[in-house]
PDB file of C-alpha atoms in Angstrom:
ATOM      1  CA  MET A 299       0.000   0.000   0.000  1.00  0.00           C
ATOM      2  CA  SER A 300       1.328   3.409  -0.924  1.00  0.00           C
ATOM      3  CA  GLU A 301       2.156   6.146   1.546  1.00  0.00           C
ATOM      4  CA  SER A 302      -0.666   8.188   0.034  1.00  0.00           C
ATOM      5  CA  GLU A 303      -3.186   5.398   0.705  1.00  0.00           C
ATOM      6  CA  GLN A 304      -1.931   5.032   4.288  1.00  0.00           C
ATOM      7  CA  LYS A 305      -2.308   8.782   4.809  1.00  0.00           C
ATOM      8  CA  SER A 306      -5.826   8.628   3.384  1.00  0.00           C
ATOM      9  CA  ILE A 307      -6.785   5.874   5.871  1.00  0.00           C
ATOM     10  CA  LEU A 308      -5.491   7.960   8.777  1.00  0.00           C
ATOM     11  CA  GLU A 309      -7.403  11.019   7.563  1.00  0.00           C
ATOM     12  CA  MET A 310     -10.622   8.994   7.248  1.00  0.00           C
ATOM     13  CA  LEU A 311     -10.232   7.547  10.761  1.00  0.00           C
ATOM     14  CA  GLU A 312      -9.629  11.020  12.196  1.00  0.00           C
ATOM     15  CA  ARG A 313     -12.595  12.483  10.324  1.00  0.00           C
ATOM     16  CA  ILE A 314     -14.933   9.675  11.423  1.00  0.00           C
ATOM     17  CA  GLY A 315     -13.821  10.293  15.011  1.00  0.00           C
ATOM     18  CA  ARG A 316     -14.458  14.037  14.768  1.00  0.00           C
ATOM     19  CA  LEU A 317     -17.856  13.605  13.097  1.00  0.00           C
ATOM     20  CA  THR A 318     -18.926  11.082  15.722  1.00  0.00           C
ATOM     21  CA  GLN A 319     -17.837  13.347  18.578  1.00  0.00           C
ATOM     22  CA  ALA A 320     -19.697  16.282  17.047  1.00  0.00           C
ATOM     23  CA  GLU A 321     -22.921  14.230  17.072  1.00  0.00           C
ATOM     24  CA  GLN A 322     -22.428  13.235  20.701  1.00  0.00           C
ATOM     25  CA  TRP A 323     -23.211  16.697  22.090  1.00  0.00           C
ATOM     26  CA  THR A 324     -26.700  15.605  23.091  1.00  0.00           C
ATOM     27  CA  ASN A 325     -28.752  14.610  26.125  1.00  0.00           C
ATOM     28  CA  ASP A 326     -27.032  17.224  28.296  1.00  0.00           C
ATOM     29  CA  LEU A 327     -23.701  15.371  28.010  1.00  0.00           C
ATOM     30  CA  ASN A 328     -20.508  16.326  26.271  1.00  0.00           C
ATOM     31  CA  PRO A 329     -18.576  13.662  24.299  1.00  0.00           C
ATOM     32  CA  THR A 330     -16.144  12.989  27.176  1.00  0.00           C
ATOM     33  CA  GLN A 331     -18.981  12.477  29.651  1.00  0.00           C
ATOM     34  CA  LEU A 332     -20.734  10.160  27.200  1.00  0.00           C
ATOM     35  CA  ALA A 333     -17.517   8.185  26.620  1.00  0.00           C
ATOM     36  CA  ALA A 334     -16.987   7.787  30.384  1.00  0.00           C
ATOM     37  CA  LEU A 335     -20.596   6.684  30.871  1.00  0.00           C
ATOM     38  CA  LYS A 336     -20.293   4.177  28.003  1.00  0.00           C
ATOM     39  CA  TYR A 337     -17.125   2.787  29.579  1.00  0.00           C
ATOM     40  CA  LEU A 338     -18.754   2.412  33.006  1.00  0.00           C
ATOM     41  CA  ALA A 339     -21.734   0.649  31.396  1.00  0.00           C
ATOM     42  CA  ARG A 340     -19.396  -1.949  29.849  1.00  0.00           C
ATOM     43  CA  ALA A 341     -16.827  -2.298  32.650  1.00  0.00           C
ATOM     44  CA  ASN A 342     -16.901  -4.959  35.350  1.00  0.00           C
ATOM     45  CA  ARG A 343     -17.073  -3.954  39.009  1.00  0.00           C
ATOM     46  CA  PHE A 344     -13.288  -4.260  39.375  1.00  0.00           C
ATOM     47  CA  SER A 345     -12.630  -1.754  36.585  1.00  0.00           C
ATOM     48  CA  ARG A 346     -14.678   1.295  37.568  1.00  0.00           C
ATOM     49  CA  ALA A 347     -12.130   3.348  39.515  1.00  0.00           C
ATOM     50  CA  PRO A 348     -11.320   6.845  38.219  1.00  0.00           C
ATOM     51  CA  SER A 349      -7.831   5.682  37.192  1.00  0.00           C
ATOM     52  CA  HIS A 350      -9.356   2.886  35.094  1.00  0.00           C
ATOM     53  CA  VAL A 351     -11.668   5.325  33.319  1.00  0.00           C
ATOM     54  CA  ALA A 352      -8.688   7.619  32.635  1.00  0.00           C
ATOM     55  CA  ASP A 353      -6.621   4.720  31.273  1.00  0.00           C
ATOM     56  CA  TYR A 354      -9.437   3.578  28.991  1.00  0.00           C
ATOM     57  CA  LEU A 355     -10.164   7.062  27.640  1.00  0.00           C
ATOM     58  CA  GLY A 356      -6.474   7.924  27.309  1.00  0.00           C
ATOM     59  CA  THR A 357      -6.849  11.112  29.328  1.00  0.00           C
ATOM     60  CA  THR A 358      -5.658  12.540  32.632  1.00  0.00           C
ATOM     61  CA  ARG A 359      -7.051  11.613  36.023  1.00  0.00           C
ATOM     62  CA  GLY A 360      -7.905  15.264  36.611  1.00  0.00           C
ATOM     63  CA  THR A 361     -10.069  15.423  33.495  1.00  0.00           C
ATOM     64  CA  VAL A 362     -11.759  12.144  34.412  1.00  0.00           C
ATOM     65  CA  SER A 363     -12.325  13.294  37.990  1.00  0.00           C
ATOM     66  CA  GLN A 364     -14.239  16.351  36.763  1.00  0.00           C
ATOM     67  CA  THR A 365     -16.110  14.243  34.202  1.00  0.00           C
ATOM     68  CA  LEU A 366     -17.203  11.706  36.834  1.00  0.00           C
ATOM     69  CA  LYS A 367     -18.273  14.462  39.231  1.00  0.00           C
ATOM     70  CA  ALA A 368     -20.466  15.924  36.473  1.00  0.00           C
ATOM     71  CA  LEU A 369     -22.057  12.503  35.852  1.00  0.00           C
ATOM     72  CA  VAL A 370     -22.736  12.154  39.605  1.00  0.00           C
ATOM     73  CA  ARG A 371     -24.376  15.617  39.664  1.00  0.00           C
ATOM     74  CA  LYS A 372     -26.551  14.582  36.720  1.00  0.00           C
ATOM     75  CA  GLY A 373     -27.677  11.479  38.639  1.00  0.00           C
ATOM     76  CA  LEU A 374     -26.280   9.017  36.090  1.00  0.00           C
ATOM     77  CA  ILE A 375     -23.657   7.381  38.328  1.00  0.00           C
ATOM     78  CA  LYS A 376     -22.917   7.143  42.042  1.00  0.00           C
ATOM     79  CA  GLU A 377     -19.680   6.943  43.984  1.00  0.00           C
ATOM     80  CA  VAL A 378     -19.175   3.748  46.007  1.00  0.00           C
ATOM     81  CA  ARG A 379     -16.405   3.472  48.613  1.00  0.00           C
ATOM     82  CA  SER A 380     -14.653   0.143  49.095  1.00  0.00           C
ATOM     83  CA  ASP A 381     -15.522  -1.674  52.313  1.00  0.00           C
ATOM     84  CA  ALA A 382     -11.970  -3.042  52.492  1.00  0.00           C
ATOM     85  CA  ASP A 383     -10.175   0.246  51.811  1.00  0.00           C
ATOM     86  CA  ARG A 384     -12.257   3.377  52.431  1.00  0.00           C
ATOM     87  CA  ARG A 385      -9.894   5.403  50.205  1.00  0.00           C
ATOM     88  CA  SER A 386     -10.716   3.337  47.116  1.00  0.00           C
ATOM     89  CA  ILE A 387     -13.771   4.300  45.113  1.00  0.00           C
ATOM     90  CA  ARG A 388     -15.588   2.989  42.106  1.00  0.00           C
ATOM     91  CA  TYR A 389     -18.550   4.332  40.198  1.00  0.00           C
ATOM     92  CA  ASP A 390     -21.773   2.406  39.660  1.00  0.00           C
ATOM     93  CA  LEU A 391     -24.553   3.249  37.236  1.00  0.00           C
ATOM     94  CA  CYS A 392     -27.821   4.765  38.422  1.00  0.00           C
ATOM     95  CA  ALA A 393     -31.282   4.064  37.069  1.00  0.00           C
ATOM     96  CA  GLY A 394     -31.909   6.062  33.925  1.00  0.00           C
ATOM     97  CA  HIS A 395     -28.331   5.965  32.673  1.00  0.00           C
ATOM     98  CA  ASP A 396     -29.439   3.907  29.673  1.00  0.00           C
ATOM     99  CA  GLN A 397     -31.476   6.829  28.309  1.00  0.00           C
ATOM    100  CA  ALA A 398     -28.345   8.988  28.290  1.00  0.00           C
ATOM    101  CA  LEU A 399     -26.524   6.252  26.364  1.00  0.00           C
ATOM    102  CA  ASP A 400     -29.224   6.125  23.709  1.00  0.00           C
ATOM    103  CA  VAL A 401     -27.386   8.333  21.219  1.00  0.00           C
ATOM    104  CA  GLU A 402     -27.499   7.030  17.679  1.00  0.00           C
ATOM    105  CA  THR A 403     -24.840   8.570  15.505  1.00  0.00           C
ATOM    106  CA  SER A 404     -24.596   8.562  11.731  1.00  0.00           C
ATOM    107  CA  ILE A 405     -21.625   6.200  11.937  1.00  0.00           C
ATOM    108  CA  ALA A 406     -23.709   3.733  13.997  1.00  0.00           C
ATOM    109  CA  LYS A 407     -26.454   3.898  11.361  1.00  0.00           C
ATOM    110  CA  ALA A 408     -23.913   3.397   8.560  1.00  0.00           C
ATOM    111  CA  VAL A 409     -22.383   0.365  10.312  1.00  0.00           C
ATOM    112  CA  ALA A 410     -25.871  -1.098  10.819  1.00  0.00           C
ATOM    113  CA  GLN A 411     -26.441  -0.892   7.055  1.00  0.00           C
ATOM    114  CA  MET A 412     -23.262  -2.801   6.210  1.00  0.00           C
ATOM    115  CA  GLY A 413     -23.334  -6.507   5.461  1.00  0.00           C
ATOM    116  CA  ALA A 414     -21.391  -9.201   7.291  1.00  0.00           C
ATOM    117  CA  GLU A 415     -18.974  -9.578   4.365  1.00  0.00           C
ATOM    118  CA  GLU A 416     -17.931  -5.931   4.844  1.00  0.00           C
ATOM    119  CA  LEU A 417     -18.046  -5.881   8.642  1.00  0.00           C
ATOM    120  CA  ARG A 418     -15.881  -8.940   9.392  1.00  0.00           C
ATOM    121  CA  PRO A 419     -12.673  -7.669   7.756  1.00  0.00           C
ATOM    122  CA  LEU A 420     -13.365  -4.124   8.971  1.00  0.00           C
ATOM    123  CA  SER A 421     -13.778  -5.358  12.542  1.00  0.00           C
ATOM    124  CA  GLU A 422     -10.627  -7.460  12.365  1.00  0.00           C
ATOM    125  CA  GLY A 423      -8.590  -4.639  10.862  1.00  0.00           C
ATOM    126  CA  LEU A 424      -9.800  -2.068  13.396  1.00  0.00           C
ATOM    127  CA  ARG A 425      -9.206  -4.488  16.297  1.00  0.00           C
ATOM    128  CA  ASN A 426      -5.635  -5.091  15.103  1.00  0.00           C
ATOM    129  CA  LEU A 427      -5.074  -1.357  14.623  1.00  0.00           C
ATOM    130  CA  LEU A 428      -6.380  -0.571  18.109  1.00  0.00           C
ATOM    131  CA  THR A 429      -4.381  -3.363  19.766  1.00  0.00           C
ATOM    132  CA  THR A 430      -1.168  -2.337  18.018  1.00  0.00           C
ATOM    133  CA  THR A 431      -1.714   1.327  18.900  1.00  0.00           C
ATOM    134  CA  LEU A 432      -2.371   0.480  22.560  1.00  0.00           C
ATOM    135  CA  GLU A 433       0.738  -1.705  22.703  1.00  0.00           C
ATOM    136  CA  MET A 434       2.876   1.034  21.124  1.00  0.00           C
ATOM    137  CA  ARG A 435       1.622   3.516  23.723  1.00  0.00           C
ATOM    138  CA  GLY A 436       2.032   1.050  26.583  1.00  0.00           C
ATOM    139  CA  ASN A 437      -1.713   1.085  27.311  1.00  0.00           C
ATOM    140  CA  ARG A 438      -3.887  -1.786  28.511  1.00  0.00           C
ATOM    141  CA  THR A 439      -6.242  -3.562  26.122  1.00  0.00           C
ATOM    142  CA  PHE A 440      -9.350  -3.610  28.369  1.00  0.00           C
ATOM    143  CA  GLY A 441     -10.717  -6.777  26.790  1.00  0.00           C
ATOM    144  CA  MET A 442     -13.699  -8.871  27.793  1.00  0.00           C
ATOM    145  CA  CYS A 443     -13.294 -11.248  30.711  1.00  0.00           C
ATOM    146  CA  ASN A 444     -14.134 -14.297  28.605  1.00  0.00           C
ATOM    147  CA  SER A 445     -11.149 -13.632  26.298  1.00  0.00           C
ATOM    148  CA  CYS A 446      -8.635 -13.221  29.141  1.00  0.00           C
ATOM    149  CA  LYS A 447      -5.936 -15.694  30.138  1.00  0.00           C
ATOM    150  CA  HIS A 448      -7.141 -15.429  33.758  1.00  0.00           C
ATOM    151  CA  HIS A 449     -10.707 -16.483  32.858  1.00  0.00           C
ATOM    152  CA  HIS A 450     -11.427 -20.108  33.742  1.00  0.00           C
ATOM    153  CA  LYS A 451     -14.458 -22.360  33.655  1.00  0.00           C
ATOM    154  CA  GLN A 452     -14.846 -24.349  36.861  1.00  0.00           C
ATOM    155  CA  ALA A 453     -16.063 -27.964  37.020  1.00  0.00           C
ATOM    156  CA  ASP A 454     -19.589 -26.740  37.754  1.00  0.00           C
ATOM    157  CA  GLY A 455     -19.501 -24.563  34.603  1.00  0.00           C
ATOM    158  CA  LYS A 456     -19.248 -21.266  36.469  1.00  0.00           C
ATOM    159  CA  ALA A 457     -16.730 -18.630  35.441  1.00  0.00           C
ATOM    160  CA  TYR A 458     -13.784 -17.734  37.669  1.00  0.00           C
ATOM    161  CA  CYS A 459     -11.115 -15.010  37.539  1.00  0.00           C
ATOM    162  CA  ALA A 460      -7.821 -16.582  38.610  1.00  0.00           C
ATOM    163  CA  LEU A 461      -6.094 -13.194  38.884  1.00  0.00           C
ATOM    164  CA  LEU A 462      -8.600 -11.601  41.261  1.00  0.00           C
ATOM    165  CA  LYS A 463      -9.621 -14.972  42.744  1.00  0.00           C
ATOM    166  CA  VAL A 464     -13.356 -14.357  42.422  1.00  0.00           C
ATOM    167  CA  ASP A 465     -16.330 -16.160  40.933  1.00  0.00           C
ATOM    168  CA  LEU A 466     -17.923 -14.337  38.023  1.00  0.00           C
ATOM    169  CA  GLU A 467     -21.605 -14.055  37.249  1.00  0.00           C
ATOM    170  CA  PRO A 468     -22.532 -14.974  33.652  1.00  0.00           C
ATOM    171  CA  HIS A 469     -23.087 -11.314  32.639  1.00  0.00           C
ATOM    172  CA  GLN A 470     -19.653 -10.345  33.992  1.00  0.00           C
ATOM    173  CA  THR A 471     -17.846 -12.557  31.485  1.00  0.00           C
ATOM    174  CA  THR A 472     -18.819 -10.181  28.665  1.00  0.00           C
ATOM    175  CA  GLN A 473     -17.845  -7.010  30.508  1.00  0.00           C
ATOM    176  CA  ILE A 474     -14.527  -5.298  29.920  1.00  0.00           C
ATOM    177  CA  CYS A 475     -11.770  -5.484  32.503  1.00  0.00           C
ATOM    178  CA  HIS A 476      -8.824  -3.251  33.346  1.00  0.00           C
ATOM    179  CA  GLU A 477      -6.721  -6.325  34.217  1.00  0.00           C
ATOM    180  CA  HIS A 478      -7.394  -8.090  30.899  1.00  0.00           C
ATOM    181  CA  SER A 479      -4.539 -10.035  29.413  1.00  0.00           C
ATOM    182  CA  ARG A 480      -5.213 -11.711  26.084  1.00  0.00           C
ATOM    183  CA  ALA A 481      -5.436 -15.510  26.214  1.00  0.00           C
ATOM    184  CA  ALA A 482      -2.793 -17.331  24.189  1.00  0.00           C
TER     185      ALA A 482
END
């Protein structure tokens, strides 16, 4: 592929990102608040600390702190202190958060119109691009529990996280985790 074609791909990715962000100024949320809320809606209970949100969004803890405070004020999330360590906090979703997440962008509509034969290679290519970019930056992958090397099925069929040494509910296996490490 020529340098010109590579540059064109980068420009298209950047433009899609900007267009999507421009459409996310809705429902009384700015794009950063919406991104943080989307992350919290997908993250498992072990991955909802402010530092995890900052890592996922690729931003500073200060920015995320202000973003999370705004979401608390809007009644979309609540702060929960750890029983084991009162200094540690996580954020849980409040009732009604799903309405704030109901933002359909033009890119979402365009993806919905694409066929499987177009989506499969696109998905694979974007996943590889994202993974490579995260690795180059030294960032975590934040994958789903069920694709992690620490995810195990027990004899009774229940899921277990060997890293955190906890049983997982069925819905937790499809949530994203800060500690994710891709299975071999």
